């Protein structure tokens, strides 16, 4: 373990440090549309306790994990320093065991014999509205359900299970966060987390198709709402807006193997925030996927680069919504298998030589998704430079980005940065040791959270997906010809530029090209060719200025850009620097 | 003293047995009957029943999760030493229970190491106790019950050691007591020599046994039910092959 990582574990205890971080409460219109039945606003204090206890009783009876993990913790503390929110904040209530004890103490007081008999001697405390509002609502939303604690606990106690149960109890008394309920309500309305309506979704796909065409010359389709298709692909919706390179990479892979695939606007989102909220919503959101796949007759459903989406699918879809009349997999498993079987033939690794890559294992891939080898395999197949982080923080030991579990919201920004500390520290080590400049993070939440974390801790890396790299290295049929043609055109343009007439500044003699002028300057004025531009001046600039231009705001025409810019400044108050926003050359 | 000794030897053991057995069976039955709505294995991954069993066994016998790289290996050592010693001590005590005339050979073979374990166990016990006092974070999460059980076990150990090395009860006497209890025959206290320290030890052990079903010590059974370990990555619909279409 590196020195910086080791030092990170020296955490000073700061009880109460987490008390300032609290999620905004839901709006009634979001609460109303949740699949799980919750009040539109927090219940009055005197109604809270009985409702919460009833729900807690239900949780422990419906889930073996909850009952067991309430019962068997020995408070050995092995999990304490494994939680990024504890490392970041130092609040003992942010340790996995400390957080779970917030619920266990209530469970003991109300549901166990020893708790009823001995009270605080065995760590029991009766539930109050204050515990719900000031402890549970705060600290169960300072857990990203990353399950790192479970790896190190001698009994595998999974704090995420307690957090999930705690959140369901909170829901039952109307203490639900706005961020999560809003995202879920957008899925119910528009099919995706970002709330992109159907036309915009389709428009973006077309836009990306054009972008691929422009850079590769190949007609790569990004199909939406095809009536029948073999493959249903579910992207994280952010891939259509902010992480477009990931989407482009995926589309290129499908194109390369001639897949019959489509996305759907009814289920246009891989992510499933039900995982952070309630089993009812988890199931309902997954159901949209299952219905869509059935409708279009998909034989294979593929989930895009998104961590918790993969957990929701891998561990819950079949159990809750099965039996499933299709197979499903992750896009990383898909691409890795294609590479392994040699089906993506034309890979040019050197196209990724500008990056030195390290990998952030998304928690839900590594601990809940059986997905740690494929990611590394793909990167090594498409890049020459890859360096893993310290083994104490990779694979099943990976640290959360700090923004998972439904915490990716503005009001928790400070907590998110603190929670990002362990990941940042590990990245910093490989940046310093190997000059890493690309942090591959195959998860939509990572791609939103990690750039902020890296900036916060001043670590100069770019954050991106794995399929971004695949897309760059994968060469499609016809792409090389296009690129060759494009290059030839560029060279011709350059040659043409070289043929622009020039004038010698020393004697005003004119020449057909810079080259000729330079030769003249060397012979006549003893100026070496390298310094020729001291004497010779291309007449290109003059030419360009003389090209007619038009003002985009009032359609007035001008003899040159300069004139147009002057006009724009005077008439439209647009500064000369921004002139190209309005004036367009007619060249 | 007579009445008290009679109670501890002739009455309490049956109460202890009842509380312990009913308590433990009840707790385990509750875990057994709770449903699991979905499989929730935590990597590194069990991909079949076999590997899930292997993982639970590694956790139970070797405390592998505690040993994991990046974890606290001093805790692993202390904890494992404590448990393995505890186990050996339990096995050693079988000589009072098994074989009417002669103790089975394998139990005899364990006597030496069993006594050694009884001496050694105080070290990890003290370590486990001290770390709760010394480390601010562990102190913060500890409840009185956490100290209580360590102190209880420590006093069982110390009273046992005292009885063995200083009060020196006769093995035949102790065995007579245990075998009589097993045969539901009252023990005539005037016929055996039982030191006070033995009676204290015997009493404390029973307190511990009765305490177990109500406490966190039940983890000894719970560890076999932990879904993150017993579940595995299975399912019909998931595939890792791109050749489905
Ligand atoms: C009757 C049998 C057992 C007894 C009396 C017992 C007792 C205890 C006690 C008192 C502790 C708490 C130590 C502390 O406060 O720090 C403990 C912890 C622990 N036990 Fe057990 N245990 C038993 C069986 C088991 C079994 C079968 C396992 C197998 C997995 C196990 C694994 C652990 C672990 C990993 C810890 C945590 C580390 C520690 O704090 O020592 N125990 N046990
Ligand atoms: S590691 Fe497990 S048993 Fe130990 S305190 Fe944490 S949750 Fe409890
Ligand atoms: S699941 Fe992750 S965030 Fe939650 S307590 Fe465990 S380590 Fe911390």
Coordinates of C-alpha atoms in Angstrom, one line a residue, chain A residues 5-304:
Chain A
X5 CA -3.1 5.6 1.1
X6 CA -1.8 4.4 4.4
X7 CA -1.9 7.9 5.8
X8 CA -5.5 8.3 4.7
X9 CA -6.6 5.7 7.2
X10 CA -5.5 7.8 10.1
X11 CA -8.9 9.3 10.7
X12 CA -9.6 11.7 13.5
X13 CA -12.9 11.0 15.3
X14 CA -15.3 13.9 14.9
X15 CA -18.7 13.0 16.3
X16 CA -21.5 15.0 14.7
X17 CA -19.5 16.0 11.6
X18 CA -22.1 14.5 9.3
X19 CA -25.0 16.4 10.8
X20 CA -24.9 19.2 8.4
X21 CA -25.5 17.1 5.3
X22 CA -29.2 16.5 4.7
X23 CA -31.1 15.9 1.5
X24 CA -34.0 18.2 0.5
X25 CA -37.3 16.6 1.1
X26 CA -39.5 15.4 -1.8
X27 CA -42.2 17.5 -3.4
X28 CA -45.8 16.1 -3.1
X29 CA -46.1 15.6 -6.8
X30 CA -43.1 13.3 -6.9
X31 CA -44.1 11.3 -3.8
X32 CA -47.5 10.8 -5.3
X33 CA -46.3 8.8 -8.3
X34 CA -43.9 6.5 -6.5
X35 CA -44.8 2.8 -6.9
X36 CA -44.4 2.3 -3.2
X37 CA -47.1 3.9 -1.2
X38 CA -45.8 6.9 0.7
X39 CA -47.3 10.0 2.3
X40 CA -47.0 13.2 0.3
X41 CA -45.2 15.0 3.2
X42 CA -43.7 14.0 6.5
X43 CA -46.3 12.7 8.9
X44 CA -47.0 14.7 12.1
X45 CA -44.7 13.7 14.9
X46 CA -47.2 11.8 16.9
X47 CA -48.0 9.5 14.0
X48 CA -44.5 8.8 13.0
X49 CA -43.3 6.2 15.5
X50 CA -46.1 3.6 15.2
X51 CA -46.0 3.8 11.4
X52 CA -42.2 3.5 11.4
X53 CA -42.2 0.5 13.8
X54 CA -44.7 -1.3 11.7
X55 CA -42.6 -0.9 8.6
X56 CA -39.5 -1.9 10.4
X57 CA -41.2 -5.1 11.6
X58 CA -42.3 -5.8 8.0
X59 CA -38.7 -5.2 6.7
X60 CA -37.1 -7.7 9.1
X61 CA -39.8 -10.3 8.4
X62 CA -39.6 -9.9 4.6
X63 CA -35.8 -9.9 4.3
X64 CA -33.5 -12.5 5.8
X65 CA -30.5 -10.2 5.4
X66 CA -32.1 -7.4 7.5
X67 CA -33.1 -9.8 10.4
X68 CA -29.7 -11.4 10.4
X69 CA -27.7 -8.3 10.1
X70 CA -29.7 -6.7 12.9
X71 CA -28.9 -9.7 15.1
X72 CA -25.3 -10.8 14.6
X73 CA -23.0 -7.8 14.6
X74 CA -20.4 -8.2 17.3
X75 CA -19.3 -4.6 17.0
X76 CA -15.7 -5.7 16.4
X77 CA -15.1 -2.6 14.3
X78 CA -13.4 -4.3 11.4
X79 CA -15.6 -2.4 9.0
X80 CA -15.0 1.1 10.5
X81 CA -12.2 2.3 8.4
X82 CA -13.5 0.7 5.2
X83 CA -16.2 3.3 4.6
X84 CA -15.3 6.3 2.5
X85 CA -17.7 8.6 4.3
X86 CA -16.1 7.8 7.6
X87 CA -12.7 8.4 6.2
X88 CA -13.9 11.7 4.7
X89 CA -15.9 13.0 7.7
X90 CA -14.6 11.2 10.8
X91 CA -18.2 10.9 12.1
X92 CA -18.6 7.6 14.0
X93 CA -22.2 7.6 12.8
X94 CA -20.8 7.3 9.4
X95 CA -19.0 4.1 10.1
X96 CA -20.9 1.1 8.8
X97 CA -21.4 -0.3 12.3
X98 CA -22.2 3.1 13.7
X99 CA -24.8 3.8 11.0
X100 CA -26.4 0.3 11.4
X101 CA -26.5 0.8 15.2
X102 CA -28.8 3.8 14.6
X103 CA -31.4 1.2 13.5
X104 CA -30.3 -1.7 15.7
X105 CA -30.8 0.3 18.9
X106 CA -34.4 0.8 18.0
X107 CA -34.9 -2.8 16.9
X108 CA -33.5 -4.0 20.2
X109 CA -35.7 -1.7 22.3
X110 CA -38.9 -2.7 20.5
X111 CA -38.3 -6.2 19.2
X112 CA -35.9 -8.1 21.4
X113 CA -36.2 -9.5 25.0
X114 CA -32.8 -8.3 26.1
X115 CA -33.5 -4.8 24.8
X116 CA -36.8 -4.7 26.6
X117 CA -35.3 -5.9 29.8
X118 CA -32.0 -4.1 29.9
X119 CA -32.4 -1.0 27.7
X120 CA -29.3 1.0 27.2
X121 CA -27.1 -1.6 28.9
X122 CA -27.4 -3.6 25.7
X123 CA -27.5 -0.6 23.5
X124 CA -31.3 -0.3 23.1
X125 CA -33.2 3.0 22.6
X126 CA -36.9 3.6 21.9
X127 CA -37.8 5.2 18.6
X128 CA -38.6 8.9 18.6
X129 CA -39.5 11.3 15.7
X130 CA -36.1 13.0 16.4
X131 CA -34.2 9.7 15.8
X132 CA -36.1 9.4 12.5
X133 CA -35.5 13.0 11.4
X134 CA -32.1 13.8 12.8
X135 CA -30.4 10.4 12.7
X136 CA -31.9 8.1 10.1
X137 CA -32.9 10.6 7.5
X138 CA -29.4 12.1 7.6
X139 CA -27.2 9.1 8.0
X140 CA -29.1 6.7 5.8
X141 CA -28.5 9.2 3.0
X142 CA -24.8 9.4 3.8
X143 CA -24.4 5.8 2.8
X144 CA -23.9 5.1 -0.9
X145 CA -24.9 1.4 -0.6
X146 CA -21.5 0.6 -1.9
X147 CA -21.1 -2.6 0.2
X148 CA -17.4 -2.2 0.8
X149 CA -18.0 -2.8 4.5
X150 CA -19.5 -6.2 3.7
X151 CA -16.3 -7.4 2.1
X152 CA -14.3 -6.8 5.4
X153 CA -16.9 -7.9 7.9
X154 CA -16.3 -11.4 9.3
X155 CA -19.9 -12.3 8.8
X156 CA -20.4 -10.4 5.5
X157 CA -22.8 -7.9 7.2
X158 CA -24.0 -5.7 4.4
X159 CA -24.7 -2.3 5.6
X160 CA -26.5 -1.5 2.3
X161 CA -29.2 -3.9 3.3
X162 CA -29.7 -2.0 6.6
X163 CA -29.6 1.3 4.7
X164 CA -32.2 0.1 2.2
X165 CA -34.5 -1.1 4.9
X166 CA -34.0 2.2 6.9
X167 CA -34.9 4.2 3.8
X168 CA -38.1 2.2 3.3
X169 CA -39.0 3.0 6.9
X170 CA -38.3 6.6 6.3
X171 CA -40.5 6.5 3.2
X172 CA -43.4 5.2 5.2
X173 CA -43.4 8.3 7.3
X174 CA -42.9 10.7 4.4
X175 CA -39.2 11.4 4.9
X176 CA -38.1 10.9 1.3
X177 CA -35.5 12.9 -0.6
X178 CA -36.4 15.1 -3.5
X179 CA -33.5 14.0 -5.7
X180 CA -34.3 10.3 -5.8
X181 CA -38.1 10.7 -6.1
X182 CA -37.7 13.3 -8.9
X183 CA -35.5 11.0 -10.9
X184 CA -37.9 8.1 -10.4
X185 CA -40.9 10.2 -11.4
X186 CA -39.0 11.2 -14.6
X187 CA -38.5 7.5 -15.4
X188 CA -42.3 6.9 -15.0
X189 CA -43.0 9.9 -17.2
X190 CA -40.3 9.9 -19.9
X191 CA -38.6 6.5 -19.5
X192 CA -35.3 7.9 -18.3
X193 CA -33.7 9.6 -15.4
X194 CA -32.9 12.9 -17.0
X195 CA -36.5 13.3 -18.1
X196 CA -35.6 13.6 -21.8
X197 CA -38.8 13.5 -23.8
X198 CA -39.1 11.2 -26.8
X199 CA -38.4 13.7 -29.6
X200 CA -35.3 15.0 -27.9
X201 CA -34.0 11.5 -27.3
X202 CA -34.5 10.7 -31.0
X203 CA -32.9 14.0 -32.1
X204 CA -29.9 13.3 -30.0
X205 CA -29.4 9.9 -31.6
X206 CA -29.5 11.4 -35.0
X207 CA -27.1 14.0 -34.0
X208 CA -24.7 11.3 -32.8
X209 CA -25.1 9.4 -36.0
X210 CA -24.1 12.6 -37.9
X211 CA -21.1 13.0 -35.6
X212 CA -19.9 9.5 -36.3
X213 CA -20.4 10.1 -40.0
X214 CA -18.4 13.2 -39.9
X215 CA -15.4 11.6 -38.2
X216 CA -15.5 8.2 -39.8
X217 CA -17.4 8.6 -43.0
X218 CA -19.5 5.5 -42.1
X219 CA -23.2 5.4 -41.8
X220 CA -23.5 4.0 -38.2
X221 CA -27.1 3.8 -37.1
X222 CA -28.3 4.5 -33.6
X223 CA -31.8 3.0 -33.8
X224 CA -34.6 4.0 -31.5
X225 CA -38.0 2.3 -31.1
X226 CA -37.6 -0.3 -33.9
X227 CA -40.6 -2.6 -33.8
X228 CA -38.6 -5.8 -33.7
X229 CA -35.0 -6.3 -32.9
X230 CA -32.7 -9.0 -31.6
X231 CA -31.0 -6.8 -29.0
X232 CA -32.5 -4.2 -26.7
X233 CA -29.9 -1.8 -25.5
X234 CA -30.3 0.3 -22.4
X235 CA -28.0 3.2 -22.1
X236 CA -27.6 5.4 -19.0
X237 CA -29.5 8.4 -20.5
X238 CA -26.5 10.7 -19.7
X239 CA -24.6 8.9 -22.5
X240 CA -26.8 10.7 -25.0
X241 CA -25.9 14.1 -23.7
X242 CA -22.8 14.4 -21.7
X243 CA -21.0 11.1 -22.2
X244 CA -21.6 10.8 -25.9
X245 CA -18.3 9.2 -26.6
X246 CA -19.4 6.2 -24.7
X247 CA -22.6 5.9 -26.8
X248 CA -20.6 6.4 -30.0
X249 CA -18.2 3.6 -28.9
X250 CA -21.2 1.3 -28.2
X251 CA -22.8 2.1 -31.6
X252 CA -19.6 1.4 -33.4
X253 CA -19.3 -2.0 -31.7
X254 CA -22.9 -2.9 -32.7
X255 CA -22.2 -1.7 -36.2
X256 CA -19.0 -3.6 -36.6
X257 CA -20.7 -6.9 -35.9
X258 CA -23.8 -6.0 -37.9
X259 CA -26.1 -6.4 -34.9
X260 CA -29.9 -6.0 -35.1
X261 CA -30.3 -3.7 -32.1
X262 CA -32.5 -0.9 -30.9
X263 CA -33.1 1.4 -27.9
X264 CA -36.5 2.2 -26.7
X265 CA -38.0 5.5 -25.6
X266 CA -40.3 3.7 -23.1
X267 CA -37.3 2.2 -21.3
X268 CA -34.5 4.5 -22.4
X269 CA -32.6 4.2 -19.2
X270 CA -30.4 1.5 -17.7
X271 CA -30.2 3.0 -14.3
X272 CA -32.7 2.1 -11.7
X273 CA -33.0 4.5 -8.7
X274 CA -35.5 2.1 -7.1
X275 CA -32.4 0.4 -5.7
X276 CA -31.9 3.5 -3.6
X277 CA -35.4 3.8 -2.6
X278 CA -37.8 0.9 -2.4
X279 CA -38.2 -2.7 -3.7
X280 CA -41.6 -1.6 -5.2
X281 CA -40.0 1.0 -7.4
X282 CA -37.0 -1.2 -8.2
X283 CA -39.4 -3.8 -9.5
X284 CA -41.6 -1.4 -11.4
X285 CA -38.7 0.2 -13.2
X286 CA -37.2 -3.2 -14.1
X287 CA -40.7 -4.2 -15.4
X288 CA -40.5 -1.5 -18.1
X289 CA -37.4 -3.2 -19.4
X290 CA -38.9 -6.6 -19.3
X291 CA -42.1 -5.4 -21.1
X292 CA -40.2 -3.6 -23.8
X293 CA -38.0 -6.6 -24.4
X294 CA -41.0 -8.9 -24.7
X295 CA -42.7 -6.4 -27.1
X296 CA -39.9 -6.1 -29.5
X297 CA -39.1 -9.8 -29.3
X298 CA -35.5 -9.1 -28.1
X299 CA -33.4 -12.2 -27.5
X300 CA -30.8 -10.3 -25.6
X301 CA -31.0 -7.3 -23.4
X302 CA -27.8 -5.4 -22.9
X303 CA -27.2 -2.9 -20.1
X304 CA -24.9 0.1 -20.8

